[in-house]
Structure formats: C-alpha cells, structure tokens
Amino acid sequence: MKLRFTKMHGAGNDFIVIDATREPVELPPERWQALADRHYGIGADQILIVGKPNDPANDFSYRIVNSDGSEVEHCGNGARAFMHFVTAKGLTTKRRVSVEIMPGLITLEMDAAGAVTAGMGVPVLDAARVPFDAAGLVSRREGELDRWPLDLGAGRTAEIGVVSMGNPHAVLRVDDVDTAPVTTDGPVVENHPRFPRRTNVGFVQVVDEHHIRLRVWERGAGETLACGTGACGAVVAAILAGWVKSPVRIAARGGELSVAWAGPGSVAYLGGPTAIVFEGEVEI
Ligand SMILES: N[C@H](CCC[C@H](N)C(=O)O)C(=O)O
C-alpha cells in the first residue's frame, strides 16, 4: 500500500507529515521508526499525523511519533508546520484552528503573511505532574523556579528546572551552548529514573533579558536543530528564575523561534519559520 507524505521542517526540526483526515493511518512503532530512519527511510525527527477531530467543535486532531517510534503528547514546531500543511493542502480556509492533542487542545493561527503562532497550552509547573520524582530531594529556589539537584552518576550532579508543555522538559542553564555537554548529559537526563516517562533536555545560555541560545536533546529523537516545546519550557523556566522577560527570542541551531508567556496560568505562544521541502509516497 502506498502512503503519501509531505516532508517539512520548522527551524530545521524536520517532519514527515501525513494527511489522515480521509482515512486513519495506523502503523506499529517499528514501522514509524523505519520511515523516520535517515538512511533506510525518508528521515525525520518526528512524524505528524493530521486527523479529523473527535469533537466536531474542533477542527483537527494531531498525533506525534518520535523517530524512535514512541507516540508523544506534543510537538511545538510540528504544530506550526501542521498549520502550514492544512492551509497549503486546502484542508481548511480558516486562519485560526483548534487542534486536539493527547493532553488537550491547542490553537494555531496564521497571519496574512503566512507566519504561524501556536498557542501551546498552559505550562505545568508542578514537578509531580511533569512527571518528575522529587522524592528525597531539596530544591534550591531561584526567583519562582525550583532548581532540583539531579544525580548524573560518576559523582556528578546537574541542577534542573522541570516544566511540562504536555510533554516533559528538564531545563539546565549553561554558560555556552556550544560547549555544553548536550550529547553526553542529554541522554543521561532523558533516561533518568526520576523521569518515569523520560524527558526532553534543554540547555539554555542567557544572552540578554529577551534573548537566549538553546540546544535540546529530545526524548526519543536525540539532539534536534530546534525544539518548539523545548523553547517554551526553557523560556518558562528562565522567566520564573528571573533570567529573562517575555517575549524571548530563542536562537536554536536550525533557526530562530520566539516565545511569549505572561506567567503562571497563562498560555505560552510559540512563533517561528516553517517550510515544505518535498512531497512523496512510500510503500507501507
Ligand atoms: N521529542 C518530543 C516531541 C517533539 C518535540 C519537539 N520536536 C517540538 O518541536 O516540540 C517528546 O518526546 O516529547
């Protein structure tokens, strides 16, 4: 059976996008993993599945599969690419759509110039709901941010903030993202037993009060060139800690994102570029 797909990216975070609005597309994790493989498959960080909403009051549903085949709750760059996709494919003529994701509902808005802003939901700050197991730990409070000591083994400890955007994020502050231990400490934190659902790991360098540099080791995908929910998690933690003020520009390796957040209880808004790279079809 042939499966049509569209290859896209948002600031270098790349996706296989599938239109499942006419008929559902169900594959086992290992098949998704094979499609995302950069040598034996199409290659992507995530696969985005565009579907009909469960509640007719909403416009679409949205499923996300990481390149390791794990289905996850949210993908911010993917949400922005989603809006570009449904508009370009004529699946909607609306400029603002509501989209069902695993944890709830997000809103996507495209302006007259085609730029997409994603209303990413209200960040969850309660460690237990990230989920992060803080049993036996004493946090150091910085501003309104709890910074937790995380044992990395070999006598090393990292200090992390934890935020959920529907998906879990650990946030570490570093002096220089270019020399940060992303590929060594990233997988250790991703798979740490105190994160029962694993976690994404953001390494933040503060440039000034409206500008950070960010590298993200993503759960189920490794380091990506940009991470939308990671940008939200990093900015939320940095605002709570008093390091930055909203809005914040995020310099990722693959491009520039923006996040605006008015503080606890409010929705975080993510902006940034999206592109369609090519169309194709693949035997599944
Ligand atoms: N790796 C993430 C999903 C993709 C997030 C990222 N690509 C984004 O733009 O938010 C997770 O397992 O939660």
Short mmCIF file of C-alpha atoms and ligand atoms in Angstrom, two decimals, residues 13 15 45-46 64 66 70 72-78 120 167-169 200 218-221 224 226-230, ligand 1:
data_model
loop_
_atom_site.label_atom_id
_atom_site.label_comp_id
_atom_site.label_asym_id
_atom_site.label_seq_id
_atom_site.Cartn_x
_atom_site.Cartn_y
_atom_site.Cartn_z
CA ASN A 13 13.31 20.32 13.21
CA PHE A 15 8.90 16.11 9.94
CA ASP A 45 12.81 13.87 13.83
CA GLN A 46 9.07 13.26 14.13
CA ILE A 64 3.07 12.90 17.02
CA ASN A 66 9.21 10.42 17.57
CA SER A 70 7.30 6.49 20.58
CA VAL A 72 4.09 11.57 22.43
CA GLU A 73 1.88 14.33 23.72
CA HIS A 74 3.04 17.49 21.94
CA CYS A 75 5.37 18.96 19.33
CA GLY A 76 5.57 22.73 19.03
CA ASN A 77 7.47 23.11 15.77
CA GLY A 78 5.25 20.36 14.45
CA MET A 120 0.86 25.88 23.18
CA ASN A 167 5.44 16.67 27.27
CA PRO A 168 8.18 16.70 29.92
CA HIS A 169 11.18 19.11 29.89
CA ASN A 200 13.40 16.29 26.81
CA GLU A 218 14.92 15.48 22.64
CA ARG A 219 13.23 12.47 24.21
CA GLY A 220 13.00 9.80 21.54
CA ALA A 221 14.90 11.74 18.88
CA THR A 224 17.44 18.29 17.07
CA ALA A 226 15.25 23.18 17.15
CA CYS A 227 12.54 22.12 19.61
CA GLY A 228 9.33 24.13 19.98
CA THR A 229 8.07 22.72 23.27
CA GLY A 230 11.71 22.82 24.43
N1 LIG B 1 10.69 14.77 21.43
C1 LIG B 1 9.47 15.38 21.99
C2 LIG B 1 8.39 15.51 20.89
C3 LIG B 1 8.77 16.53 19.82
C4 LIG B 1 9.02 17.88 20.41
C5 LIG B 1 9.72 18.91 19.51
N2 LIG B 1 10.12 18.45 18.20
C6 LIG B 1 8.93 20.20 19.45
O1 LIG B 1 9.04 20.96 18.47
O2 LIG B 1 8.24 20.49 20.46
C7 LIG B 1 8.96 14.47 23.13
O3 LIG B 1 9.26 13.28 23.12
O4 LIG B 1 8.25 15.00 23.99
#
